Coordinates of C-alpha atoms in Angstrom, one line a residue:
Chain A
X25 CA 44.8 -34.0 22.5
X26 CA 45.1 -30.4 19.9
X27 CA 41.5 -30.8 18.9
X28 CA 40.8 -29.4 22.3
X29 CA 43.6 -27.3 23.1
X30 CA 45.0 -26.0 19.3
X31 CA 41.0 -25.1 18.5
X32 CA 41.1 -23.4 22.0
X33 CA 40.2 -19.9 20.6
X34 CA 36.9 -21.0 18.6
X35 CA 35.6 -24.1 21.6
X36 CA 35.6 -20.6 23.3
X37 CA 33.7 -19.0 20.4
X38 CA 31.6 -21.7 20.0
X39 CA 30.7 -22.0 23.7
X40 CA 29.9 -18.5 24.1
X41 CA 28.1 -18.0 20.9
X42 CA 25.6 -20.7 21.8
X43 CA 25.2 -18.9 25.4
X44 CA 24.2 -15.8 24.1
X45 CA 21.7 -16.9 21.8
X46 CA 20.1 -19.0 24.2
X47 CA 20.3 -15.9 26.1
X48 CA 18.1 -14.5 23.4
X49 CA 16.0 -17.0 23.5
X50 CA 15.1 -18.2 27.0
X51 CA 15.0 -15.2 28.5
X52 CA 12.2 -12.8 28.8
X53 CA 13.1 -10.0 30.2
X54 CA 14.4 -7.5 27.2
X55 CA 17.6 -6.2 28.9
X56 CA 18.9 -9.6 29.0
X57 CA 18.1 -10.5 25.9
X58 CA 20.5 -7.6 25.1
X59 CA 23.1 -8.6 27.4
X60 CA 22.2 -12.1 25.5
X61 CA 23.2 -10.4 22.0
X62 CA 26.3 -8.8 23.4
X63 CA 28.3 -12.2 24.3
X64 CA 26.9 -13.7 21.1
X65 CA 28.2 -10.3 19.1
X66 CA 31.7 -11.6 21.3
X67 CA 31.9 -14.7 20.0
X68 CA 32.0 -13.9 16.3
X69 CA 34.4 -11.1 17.3
X70 CA 37.0 -13.1 19.1
X71 CA 36.6 -15.6 15.9
X72 CA 38.1 -13.0 13.7
X73 CA 41.0 -12.0 16.1
X74 CA 41.7 -16.0 16.2
X75 CA 41.6 -16.2 12.5
X76 CA 44.4 -12.8 12.4
X77 CA 46.9 -14.5 14.8
X78 CA 50.4 -16.2 12.4
X79 CA 51.7 -18.6 14.6
X80 CA 54.6 -16.5 15.7
X81 CA 54.3 -13.5 13.8
X82 CA 55.2 -10.6 15.5
X83 CA 52.5 -6.6 15.6
X84 CA 52.1 -5.7 12.1
X85 CA 54.8 -2.5 12.9
X86 CA 57.0 -2.4 10.4
X87 CA 60.8 -3.1 11.9
X88 CA 63.6 -4.0 11.2
X89 CA 64.8 -7.7 11.2
X90 CA 61.0 -8.9 11.8
X91 CA 60.3 -10.8 9.1
X92 CA 56.8 -12.6 10.3
X93 CA 53.9 -10.4 10.8
X94 CA 50.3 -10.9 12.4
X95 CA 47.5 -10.5 10.4
X96 CA 45.7 -6.2 11.3
X97 CA 43.1 -6.4 9.0
X98 CA 40.6 -9.6 11.1
X99 CA 41.3 -6.8 14.5
X100 CA 40.6 -4.0 11.7
X101 CA 37.2 -5.4 10.3
X102 CA 36.2 -6.1 14.3
X103 CA 36.9 -2.7 15.6
X104 CA 34.0 -1.7 13.3
X105 CA 31.9 -4.0 14.1
X106 CA 32.2 -3.8 17.9
X107 CA 30.9 -0.4 17.0
X108 CA 27.4 -1.7 15.2
X109 CA 27.7 -3.5 18.2
X110 CA 27.6 -1.0 20.5
X111 CA 25.4 1.4 18.4
X112 CA 22.9 -1.8 18.5
X113 CA 23.5 -2.0 22.5
X114 CA 22.1 1.7 22.8
X115 CA 19.6 1.7 20.8
X116 CA 18.7 -2.2 22.8
X117 CA 18.7 0.0 25.6
X118 CA 17.6 3.3 24.2
X119 CA 14.3 0.7 23.0
X120 CA 13.9 -0.4 26.5
X121 CA 13.2 2.7 28.7
X122 CA 10.7 3.6 26.1
X123 CA 9.2 0.4 26.6
X124 CA 9.5 0.5 30.3
X125 CA 7.9 3.7 30.2
X126 CA 4.8 2.8 28.0
X127 CA 4.4 -0.5 29.8
X128 CA 5.6 -0.3 33.0
X129 CA 7.5 -3.3 32.7
X130 CA 10.8 -5.2 31.1
X131 CA 9.1 -8.4 31.5
X132 CA 7.5 -9.6 27.6
X133 CA 5.7 -12.1 29.5
X134 CA 4.2 -9.0 31.1
X135 CA 4.1 -6.4 28.3
X136 CA 2.7 -8.8 26.3
X137 CA -0.5 -9.3 29.2
X138 CA -0.9 -5.5 28.4
X139 CA -1.1 -6.0 24.5
X140 CA 2.7 -5.7 23.2
X141 CA 3.6 -7.9 20.4
X142 CA 6.6 -9.4 21.4
Chain B
X20 CA 35.9 20.6 -10.8
X21 CA 32.3 18.9 -13.4
X22 CA 34.6 16.2 -14.4
X23 CA 35.8 15.4 -11.0
X24 CA 32.1 14.7 -10.2
X25 CA 31.3 12.5 -12.8
X26 CA 33.9 10.8 -11.9
X27 CA 32.9 10.3 -8.7
X28 CA 29.2 9.2 -9.1
X29 CA 29.3 5.9 -8.7
X30 CA 30.9 7.3 -4.0
X31 CA 28.3 10.1 -4.6
X32 CA 25.7 8.0 -5.0
X33 CA 26.2 7.3 -1.5
X34 CA 27.7 10.1 0.2
X35 CA 24.8 12.2 -0.8
X36 CA 22.2 11.0 1.6
X37 CA 24.9 10.3 4.4
X38 CA 26.4 13.3 4.6
X39 CA 22.9 14.7 4.3
X40 CA 21.7 13.2 7.6
X41 CA 23.9 14.5 9.5
X42 CA 22.7 18.1 8.3
X43 CA 19.9 17.8 8.6
X44 CA 20.0 16.8 12.9
X45 CA 21.6 19.8 13.2
X46 CA 19.7 22.2 11.2
X47 CA 17.0 21.3 13.1
X48 CA 14.1 23.5 11.6
X49 CA 10.5 21.2 10.2
X50 CA 10.8 22.9 6.5
X51 CA 14.3 23.3 5.9
X52 CA 15.4 19.5 6.5
X53 CA 12.4 18.2 4.5
X54 CA 13.6 20.6 1.8
X55 CA 17.3 18.9 3.0
X56 CA 15.9 15.3 2.6
X57 CA 14.6 15.9 -0.6
X58 CA 17.7 17.2 -2.5
X59 CA 19.4 14.4 -1.3
X60 CA 17.1 11.4 -2.5
X61 CA 15.9 14.1 -5.7
X62 CA 20.2 14.0 -6.4
X63 CA 21.3 10.5 -5.7
X64 CA 18.3 9.5 -7.8
X65 CA 19.2 11.4 -11.0
X66 CA 22.9 10.0 -10.2
X67 CA 21.1 6.6 -10.5
X68 CA 19.6 7.3 -14.0
X69 CA 23.2 8.2 -15.1
X70 CA 24.8 5.4 -13.9
X71 CA 22.5 2.9 -15.3
X72 CA 22.4 4.8 -19.0
X73 CA 26.3 4.6 -18.5
X74 CA 26.5 0.7 -18.1
X75 CA 23.0 -0.5 -19.6
X76 CA 25.2 1.3 -23.1
X77 CA 29.0 0.2 -21.4
X78 CA 29.0 -2.4 -19.9
X79 CA 30.4 -2.6 -15.7
X80 CA 31.9 0.3 -14.9
X81 CA 34.4 -0.7 -11.3
X82 CA 35.0 2.4 -9.2
X83 CA 37.9 2.5 -6.2
X84 CA 37.0 4.4 -2.9
X85 CA 40.4 6.6 -2.4
X86 CA 41.4 5.3 -4.8
X87 CA 43.2 2.2 -3.6
X88 CA 43.0 -0.6 -6.8
X89 CA 40.8 -4.2 -5.2
X90 CA 41.0 -6.5 -4.4
X91 CA 43.3 -3.8 -1.2
X92 CA 41.2 -1.2 -1.3
X93 CA 36.8 -1.1 -1.3
X94 CA 35.7 -1.5 -4.6
X95 CA 32.2 -0.6 -5.4
X96 CA 31.2 -1.7 -9.0
X97 CA 27.9 -1.8 -10.6
X98 CA 26.9 -4.3 -12.9
X99 CA 23.6 -4.2 -14.9
X100 CA 21.8 -6.1 -11.4
X101 CA 22.8 -3.3 -9.0
X102 CA 22.7 -0.3 -11.4
X103 CA 18.3 -1.5 -11.8
X104 CA 18.0 -2.6 -7.9
X105 CA 20.5 2.0 -6.7
X106 CA 17.4 2.9 -9.1
X107 CA 14.0 1.9 -8.3
X108 CA 15.4 2.3 -4.6
X109 CA 16.3 5.6 -5.2
X110 CA 13.4 6.3 -7.5
X111 CA 11.1 5.0 -4.0
X112 CA 12.8 6.4 -1.4
X113 CA 12.2 10.4 -3.4
X114 CA 8.4 8.9 -4.0
X115 CA 8.3 8.7 -0.8
X116 CA 9.7 11.5 0.5
X117 CA 7.1 13.7 -1.1
X118 CA 4.9 11.6 0.6
X119 CA 6.8 12.4 3.7
X120 CA 6.5 16.1 3.7
X121 CA 2.6 16.2 4.7
X122 CA 1.6 12.5 6.2
X123 CA 4.2 12.7 8.9
X124 CA 1.9 15.9 10.0
X125 CA -0.4 13.7 12.1
X126 CA 2.1 10.5 12.9
X127 CA 5.3 12.1 14.4
X128 CA 5.8 14.3 17.4
X129 CA 6.8 17.9 15.4
X130 CA 10.0 18.1 17.3
X131 CA 11.7 14.8 15.8
X132 CA 10.7 15.8 12.1
X133 CA 14.7 16.6 11.6
X134 CA 15.3 13.1 13.5
X135 CA 12.9 11.0 11.5
X136 CA 14.8 13.0 7.8
X137 CA 17.8 11.5 9.5
X138 CA 16.6 8.8 10.3
X139 CA 15.3 8.4 7.0
X140 CA 18.4 9.4 5.0
X141 CA 20.9 6.8 6.7
X142 CA 18.9 4.1 5.8
X143 CA 17.8 5.5 2.7
X144 CA 22.8 5.7 1.9
X145 CA 22.3 2.6 3.8
X146 CA 20.7 0.1 1.1
X147 CA 22.1 1.8 -1.3
X148 CA 25.8 1.2 -0.2
X149 CA 24.8 -2.3 0.0
X150 CA 23.6 -2.5 -3.6
X151 CA 26.6 -0.9 -5.1
X152 CA 29.7 -2.3 -3.3
X153 CA 31.4 -4.5 -4.3
X154 CA 33.2 -6.0 -0.6
X155 CA 31.8 -8.1 1.5
X156 CA 32.2 -6.9 4.9
X157 CA 31.6 -3.5 3.7
X158 CA 27.7 -4.9 2.8
X159 CA 28.0 -6.3 5.9
X160 CA 29.0 -2.5 7.7
X161 CA 25.8 -1.1 5.3
X162 CA 23.6 -3.2 5.8
X163 CA 24.0 -3.0 10.3
X164 CA 23.5 1.6 9.1
X165 CA 20.8 0.8 7.5
X166 CA 19.4 -1.6 9.7
X167 CA 19.9 0.4 13.1
X168 CA 18.6 2.9 10.9
X169 CA 15.1 1.5 10.3
X170 CA 14.8 0.2 13.9
X171 CA 14.3 3.9 15.0
X172 CA 12.5 4.5 12.3
X173 CA 10.0 1.8 13.2
X174 CA 9.7 3.2 16.6
X175 CA 8.3 6.7 15.3
X176 CA 5.0 4.8 15.1
X177 CA 2.3 6.7 17.2
X178 CA 1.1 3.3 19.4
X179 CA 3.6 1.9 21.9
X180 CA 3.5 -1.0 19.8
X181 CA 5.6 0.1 17.0
X182 CA 8.6 0.4 20.4
X183 CA 8.1 -3.8 20.9
X184 CA 7.5 -4.3 17.3
X185 CA 11.3 -2.5 16.6
X186 CA 12.4 -4.2 19.8
X187 CA 11.9 -6.9 18.2
X188 CA 13.2 -6.5 14.8
X189 CA 16.0 -5.5 16.7
X190 CA 16.6 -9.1 18.5
X191 CA 16.3 -11.0 14.8
X192 CA 17.7 -8.0 12.5
X193 CA 20.7 -8.2 15.1
X194 CA 20.9 -11.9 15.0
X195 CA 21.0 -12.4 11.1
X196 CA 23.7 -9.4 10.6
X197 CA 25.9 -11.4 12.5
X198 CA 25.3 -14.4 10.9
X199 CA 25.8 -12.4 8.1
X200 CA 29.2 -11.5 9.3
X201 CA 29.9 -15.3 10.8
X202 CA 30.1 -15.9 7.2
X203 CA 32.5 -13.8 5.6
X204 CA 34.6 -15.0 8.9
X205 CA 34.5 -17.6 7.5
X206 CA 35.7 -17.0 3.8
X207 CA 37.6 -14.3 4.7
X208 CA 39.3 -17.1 6.2
X209 CA 40.2 -19.5 3.7
X210 CA 39.9 -17.1 0.9
X211 CA 41.7 -14.2 2.4
X212 CA 40.0 -12.0 0.8
X213 CA 37.1 -9.5 1.8
X214 CA 36.6 -8.1 -2.5
X215 CA 33.6 -9.5 -4.3
X216 CA 35.4 -10.8 -7.7
X217 CA 39.0 -11.8 -6.0
X218 CA 36.6 -13.7 -3.4
X219 CA 34.9 -15.5 -6.4
X220 CA 38.1 -16.5 -8.5
X221 CA 39.5 -17.8 -5.1
X222 CA 36.6 -19.5 -4.3
X223 CA 37.0 -22.5 -6.2
X224 CA 40.0 -23.5 -5.0
X225 CA 38.9 -24.6 -1.3
X226 CA 35.2 -25.3 -2.3
X227 CA 35.4 -28.6 -1.0
X228 CA 35.3 -27.6 3.0
X229 CA 33.5 -27.7 5.6
X230 CA 34.4 -23.9 6.3
X231 CA 33.0 -23.4 3.5
X232 CA 29.4 -24.8 3.5
X233 CA 29.6 -23.9 6.6
X234 CA 30.5 -20.4 5.4
X235 CA 26.9 -20.2 3.1
X236 CA 24.6 -21.4 5.3
X237 CA 25.3 -18.8 7.3
X238 CA 25.5 -16.2 5.3
X239 CA 21.6 -17.8 3.4
X240 CA 20.3 -17.8 7.3
X241 CA 21.5 -14.6 8.1
X242 CA 19.8 -13.0 5.1
X243 CA 16.9 -14.8 4.9
X244 CA 15.9 -13.3 8.3
X245 CA 16.5 -9.9 6.7
X246 CA 14.4 -10.3 3.3
X247 CA 12.0 -12.2 5.5
X248 CA 11.4 -15.7 4.7
X249 CA 8.9 -17.8 5.8
X250 CA 9.3 -18.9 8.4
X251 CA 11.9 -16.1 9.7
X252 CA 9.4 -13.4 8.9
X253 CA 7.6 -13.1 12.7
X254 CA 9.4 -9.7 12.4
X255 CA 7.6 -7.9 9.4
X256 CA 4.6 -7.6 9.7
X257 CA 4.7 -5.9 13.3
X258 CA 7.1 -4.2 12.2
X259 CA 5.4 -2.9 8.7
X260 CA 2.3 -2.6 10.9
X261 CA 2.8 -0.4 13.5
X262 CA 5.6 1.9 12.3
X263 CA 4.4 4.6 10.9
X264 CA 2.5 5.2 7.1
X265 CA 5.5 7.0 5.5
X266 CA 8.3 4.3 6.9
X267 CA 5.7 1.5 6.1
X268 CA 5.7 2.4 2.7
X269 CA 9.5 2.8 2.6
X270 CA 10.6 -0.2 4.1
X271 CA 7.8 -2.2 2.2
X272 CA 9.6 -1.0 -0.9
X273 CA 13.1 -1.1 -0.4
X274 CA 14.5 -3.5 2.2
X275 CA 13.3 -6.2 2.0
X276 CA 14.5 -6.2 -2.2
X277 CA 17.5 -5.2 -1.4
X278 CA 18.0 -8.0 0.5
X279 CA 16.8 -10.5 -1.7
X280 CA 19.5 -8.3 -3.7
X281 CA 22.3 -8.9 -1.6
X282 CA 21.2 -12.9 -1.1
X283 CA 21.5 -12.3 -5.2
X284 CA 24.8 -11.3 -5.4
X285 CA 25.8 -14.4 -2.9
X286 CA 24.5 -17.2 -4.1
X287 CA 25.3 -16.6 -8.2
X288 CA 28.3 -14.1 -7.9
X289 CA 30.4 -15.0 -4.8
X290 CA 29.5 -18.9 -4.7
X291 CA 28.0 -19.5 -7.8
X292 CA 25.7 -21.3 -8.6
X293 CA 27.3 -24.0 -9.1
X294 CA 28.0 -24.7 -5.5
X295 CA 25.1 -23.2 -4.5
X296 CA 22.5 -25.2 -6.6
X297 CA 24.6 -28.3 -7.4
X298 CA 26.4 -28.5 -4.5
X299 CA 24.1 -27.7 -2.1
X300 CA 20.0 -28.4 -2.4
X301 CA 18.9 -24.7 -2.2
X302 CA 16.3 -24.9 -4.7
X303 CA 15.1 -28.1 -2.9
X304 CA 14.9 -25.7 0.5
X305 CA 14.2 -22.0 -1.5
X306 CA 11.3 -24.0 -3.3
X307 CA 9.6 -25.5 -0.5
X308 CA 10.0 -22.5 1.9
X309 CA 8.6 -20.2 -0.7
X310 CA 5.8 -22.1 -0.8
X311 CA 4.7 -23.0 1.6
X312 CA 5.4 -18.2 2.2
X313 CA 2.7 -18.2 -0.1
X314 CA 0.5 -19.8 1.3
X315 CA 0.9 -19.0 5.1
X316 CA 1.3 -15.5 3.7
X317 CA -1.7 -15.0 2.0
X318 CA -4.6 -16.9 4.5
X319 CA -3.7 -15.2 7.5
X320 CA -3.9 -11.7 4.8
X321 CA -7.4 -13.0 5.0
X322 CA -7.8 -13.1 8.9
X323 CA -6.2 -10.2 9.5
X324 CA -8.2 -6.7 10.6
X325 CA -5.9 -4.3 10.5
X326 CA -5.1 -3.4 7.0
X327 CA -1.9 -2.7 7.1
X328 CA -1.4 -5.8 8.7
X329 CA -3.3 -7.0 6.0
X330 CA -0.9 -5.9 3.3
X331 CA 2.3 -6.5 5.4
X332 CA 1.5 -10.8 5.4
X333 CA 0.6 -9.9 1.8
X334 CA 4.4 -8.9 0.9
X335 CA 5.3 -12.7 2.9
X336 CA 3.6 -14.3 0.0
X337 CA 4.8 -12.2 -2.6
X338 CA 8.9 -12.2 -1.2
X339 CA 8.0 -16.0 -2.0
X340 CA 7.0 -14.6 -5.9
X341 CA 10.4 -14.0 -5.9
X342 CA 11.8 -16.8 -4.6
X343 CA 10.6 -18.6 -6.4
X344 CA 12.0 -17.1 -9.0
X345 CA 15.6 -16.9 -8.2
X346 CA 15.2 -21.0 -7.2
X347 CA 14.0 -22.0 -10.8
X348 CA 17.7 -20.9 -11.8
X349 CA 17.0 -20.6 -15.2
X350 CA 17.9 -16.5 -16.9
X351 CA 14.1 -16.8 -17.4
X352 CA 13.4 -17.7 -13.5
X353 CA 15.7 -14.8 -12.6
X354 CA 14.6 -12.3 -14.4
X355 CA 11.2 -12.9 -13.1
X356 CA 12.5 -12.9 -9.9
X357 CA 14.2 -8.9 -10.5
X358 CA 11.5 -8.5 -12.0
X359 CA 8.4 -8.5 -9.1
X360 CA 11.2 -7.0 -7.7
X361 CA 10.8 -4.6 -9.4
X362 CA 7.0 -4.7 -9.8
X363 CA 6.0 -5.3 -6.3
X364 CA 8.1 -2.5 -4.7
X365 CA 5.7 0.1 -7.3
X366 CA 1.9 -2.2 -6.3
X367 CA 2.9 -2.2 -2.3
X368 CA 4.4 1.4 -2.0
X369 CA 1.0 2.7 -4.5
X370 CA -1.4 0.5 -1.5
X371 CA 0.4 1.8 1.5
X372 CA 0.5 5.6 0.4
X373 CA -3.6 4.7 -0.6
X374 CA -3.3 3.3 3.3
X375 CA -1.4 6.8 4.6
X376 CA -4.4 8.7 3.0
X377 CA -6.5 6.8 5.1
X378 CA -4.3 6.9 7.9
X379 CA -4.0 10.9 7.4
X380 CA -8.1 11.3 8.0
X381 CA -9.1 8.3 10.0
X382 CA -5.4 7.6 11.9
X383 CA -6.4 4.5 11.7
X384 CA -6.5 1.9 8.8
X385 CA -8.9 -1.2 10.2
X386 CA -11.7 -2.9 8.1
X387 CA -14.1 -0.8 10.3
X388 CA -12.6 2.5 8.6
X389 CA -12.7 1.4 5.2
X390 CA -16.8 1.4 5.1
X391 CA -17.6 3.9 3.0
X392 CA -14.7 5.2 1.2
X393 CA -15.4 4.5 -1.8
X394 CA -17.5 7.3 -1.9
X395 CA -15.3 9.8 0.5
X396 CA -11.9 9.3 -1.0
X397 CA -12.6 8.5 -4.1
X398 CA -9.4 9.0 -5.1
X399 CA -7.8 7.1 -2.0
X400 CA -9.8 4.3 -3.9
X401 CA -9.1 3.9 -6.8
X402 CA -5.1 4.2 -6.1
X403 CA -5.4 1.1 -3.4
X404 CA -7.5 -1.1 -6.2
X405 CA -5.5 -0.4 -9.4
X406 CA -2.8 -1.6 -6.9
X407 CA -5.2 -4.1 -5.7
X408 CA -5.0 -5.5 -8.9
X409 CA -1.2 -5.5 -9.9
X410 CA -1.0 -7.4 -6.2
X411 CA -3.8 -10.1 -8.5
X412 CA -2.1 -10.2 -11.2
X413 CA -4.8 -8.8 -14.0
X414 CA -3.7 -7.9 -17.5
X415 CA -2.6 -4.7 -17.9
X416 CA -1.1 -4.2 -14.7
X417 CA 2.3 -4.4 -13.4
X418 CA 1.7 -7.1 -11.5
X419 CA 0.8 -9.4 -14.0
X420 CA 3.9 -9.0 -16.5
X421 CA 5.6 -10.2 -13.6
X422 CA 4.1 -13.1 -12.7
X423 CA 2.7 -14.1 -16.7
X424 CA 7.2 -14.5 -17.0
X425 CA 7.0 -16.3 -13.5
X426 CA 4.8 -19.0 -14.9
X427 CA 6.6 -19.2 -18.0
X428 CA 9.8 -20.3 -16.1
X429 CA 8.3 -22.8 -13.5
X430 CA 6.6 -24.4 -17.3
X431 CA 10.0 -25.6 -18.0
X432 CA 10.6 -27.2 -15.4
X433 CA 8.7 -30.2 -15.1
X434 CA 5.8 -31.8 -12.7
X435 CA 8.1 -29.5 -10.0
X436 CA 6.8 -26.9 -12.3
X437 CA 3.3 -27.5 -12.8
X438 CA 3.6 -27.6 -8.1
X439 CA 4.4 -23.7 -8.9
X440 CA 2.1 -22.8 -11.1
X441 CA -1.0 -23.5 -9.1
X442 CA 0.8 -22.1 -6.0
X443 CA 1.1 -18.9 -8.3
X444 CA -2.8 -19.2 -9.6
X445 CA -4.2 -20.1 -5.8
X446 CA -1.9 -17.7 -4.3
X447 CA -3.9 -14.7 -6.6
X448 CA -6.9 -16.1 -5.9
X449 CA -5.8 -15.7 -2.4
X450 CA -5.1 -12.4 -2.8
X451 CA -8.5 -11.2 -5.2
X452 CA -10.1 -12.2 -1.2
X453 CA -7.8 -10.3 0.9
X454 CA -8.2 -7.6 -2.0
X455 CA -12.2 -8.1 -2.1
X456 CA -12.9 -7.9 1.7
X457 CA -11.6 -4.6 1.6
X458 CA -12.7 -2.8 -1.7
X459 CA -16.4 -4.7 -0.7
X460 CA -16.2 -2.6 2.4
X461 CA -15.3 0.7 0.8
X462 CA -17.6 0.4 -1.6
X463 CA -20.2 -1.4 -0.3
X464 CA -21.0 -0.7 2.6
X465 CA -21.8 2.6 4.2
X466 CA -19.8 5.1 6.3
X467 CA -19.4 3.8 10.0
X468 CA -16.8 6.6 11.3
X469 CA -18.0 10.6 10.2
X470 CA -17.0 10.8 7.0
X471 CA -13.7 13.7 7.0
X472 CA -13.2 13.6 3.0
X473 CA -10.2 13.5 0.1
X474 CA -7.0 13.3 1.3
X475 CA -5.1 16.3 0.3
X476 CA -3.3 17.0 -2.8
X477 CA 0.4 16.6 -0.9
X478 CA -1.0 12.9 -0.8
X479 CA -2.5 11.6 -3.5
X480 CA 0.0 12.6 -5.8
X481 CA 2.3 10.8 -4.9
X482 CA 0.1 7.6 -5.0
X483 CA -1.1 8.6 -7.8
X484 CA 2.4 8.9 -9.6
X485 CA 2.3 4.9 -8.1
X486 CA -1.0 3.7 -9.6
X487 CA -0.2 5.2 -12.9
X488 CA 3.3 3.4 -13.0
X489 CA 1.7 0.1 -11.3
X490 CA -0.8 0.4 -15.0
X491 CA 2.1 1.8 -16.8
X492 CA 4.5 -1.0 -16.7
X493 CA 1.8 -3.4 -17.2
X494 CA 1.3 -2.2 -20.7
X495 CA 4.8 -0.9 -21.7
X496 CA 7.5 -3.0 -20.6
X497 CA 10.7 -2.0 -22.2
X498 CA 11.8 -1.1 -19.4
X499 CA 11.3 -3.2 -17.1
X500 CA 11.7 -6.1 -18.3
X501 CA 14.9 -5.4 -20.1
X502 CA 16.5 -4.1 -16.8
X503 CA 15.7 -7.7 -14.8
X504 CA 16.7 -9.6 -18.3
X505 CA 20.1 -8.3 -18.8
X506 CA 20.7 -8.2 -14.7
X507 CA 20.2 -12.1 -15.3
X508 CA 21.7 -12.9 -17.9
X509 CA 24.8 -11.3 -16.5
X510 CA 24.2 -13.0 -13.3
X511 CA 23.7 -16.4 -15.0
X512 CA 26.8 -16.0 -17.9
X513 CA 28.9 -15.6 -15.5
X514 CA 28.6 -13.1 -12.8
X515 CA 31.3 -10.1 -11.9

């Protein structure tokens, strides 16, 4: 039982990662590819945040009477990674807008028919 | 004042381009932004020379960002390997910017000039950061800074296909970088540290776990995407092929090299030789893929009609040579790999610049455009031929030196070595084939297009500096061979 419930976060991570990865590979819609990429990245965020959890640990704020703290470092790291993810999404969407202007489509197959290189 | 600057040189190395980037974005005046970008790059280059000398005479240097002691704070660690790469990257960035001023006039809309230089500087700062940092997570952040700006730079291409090429690279690049992030996360999970030296000292205790093996696999695959190791290279030909000439020069000369540096750093310094090559079948995998890269890259190059694609596929083959050097796992082999990074950057830079000259005159770089160029653009074509000879590995050029050391290193390995030597020879013959096609068109065929005359001096000078460097580093190998050998020794002899 503990292998399922005890590692629940990590199972979620794996599931999300595979869903995101599958979406990136399988779909021909560029927007959906970006969504897939987002899910893929989010799974890694959850992985990092799960690492930081210390059983019974309080929030990492210095306080009298609290001895055990959760590790705040993975959270900080993932804040940076979230920023990176947002930037990637924004850039990807901006590119899609221009691809749509150039080819009149956001479908990979149609773009390829019109000479694109996806 | 002066002392403060001197003691903070490692930080300034990265900060100079990083802070000039937003300045360029705000100024937006065409001539001024170029000057700012150029000065920042030149300054960075000067710092790189100084740091290289410093490290070569006094040994590795450690800089603590903001005065925080490692392993808590971020450490910039300069040793024989990364100062050598920093020197290479900043030298090539300076040359590229000299070339850029004239070249982008024909390839990018004037209102985007400031944006172009901003993205260029960000990319440059990212690449320097990857090389100089001693912190695994910091490496990821810099990797993303350089990658995101690379996607922007590629999308500046005039051809609509630049957009799709950039998008394709964005998807693959992000997957690669996220895999690196997963790997670093696993390492942190097992050791509780992100500092590279600290990771190296703590990893042996937990080495025999699946988490560390998974981390290793994720990091290797992630970085292999970024460095375009066969078969993870499909983003590269289109990205190089449709990006503006200046961007292609810069990417070909620096970005894959820096990714290879990061791979070397993880394999040799963090995981250590024993784990990477003893516990994991890395030699076999790398050798197999690199040999395939040499063959498939060279063969594909022969059948391309766009010369930018020819050189892009040739880059995939050349990355194969570098990876063979790394996989050989000897000081000589690793040294040859690092040396080839250096020499290839110069040769490919020279050839892509010559292509940029042709592009400047004809607006495209197809094989037909090269017909008769030997007469109409003699200086450009001569530089192209010099670079091409280097790529083939003719004696008296830089390419010969690195292939020679690679062959010497391969011969230490018995039967496997003979296969590698054959690969190098056949790869060189195939290089003759794809270079010859272009040379034949240029010198033995009549022009089809209206002749446009020689490229302007502003483009020819940087092209010829690199062409002469190709010859120079084939004759006087003191700087390149010593730098590469000492870098390799510092890695195999225990690392950081």
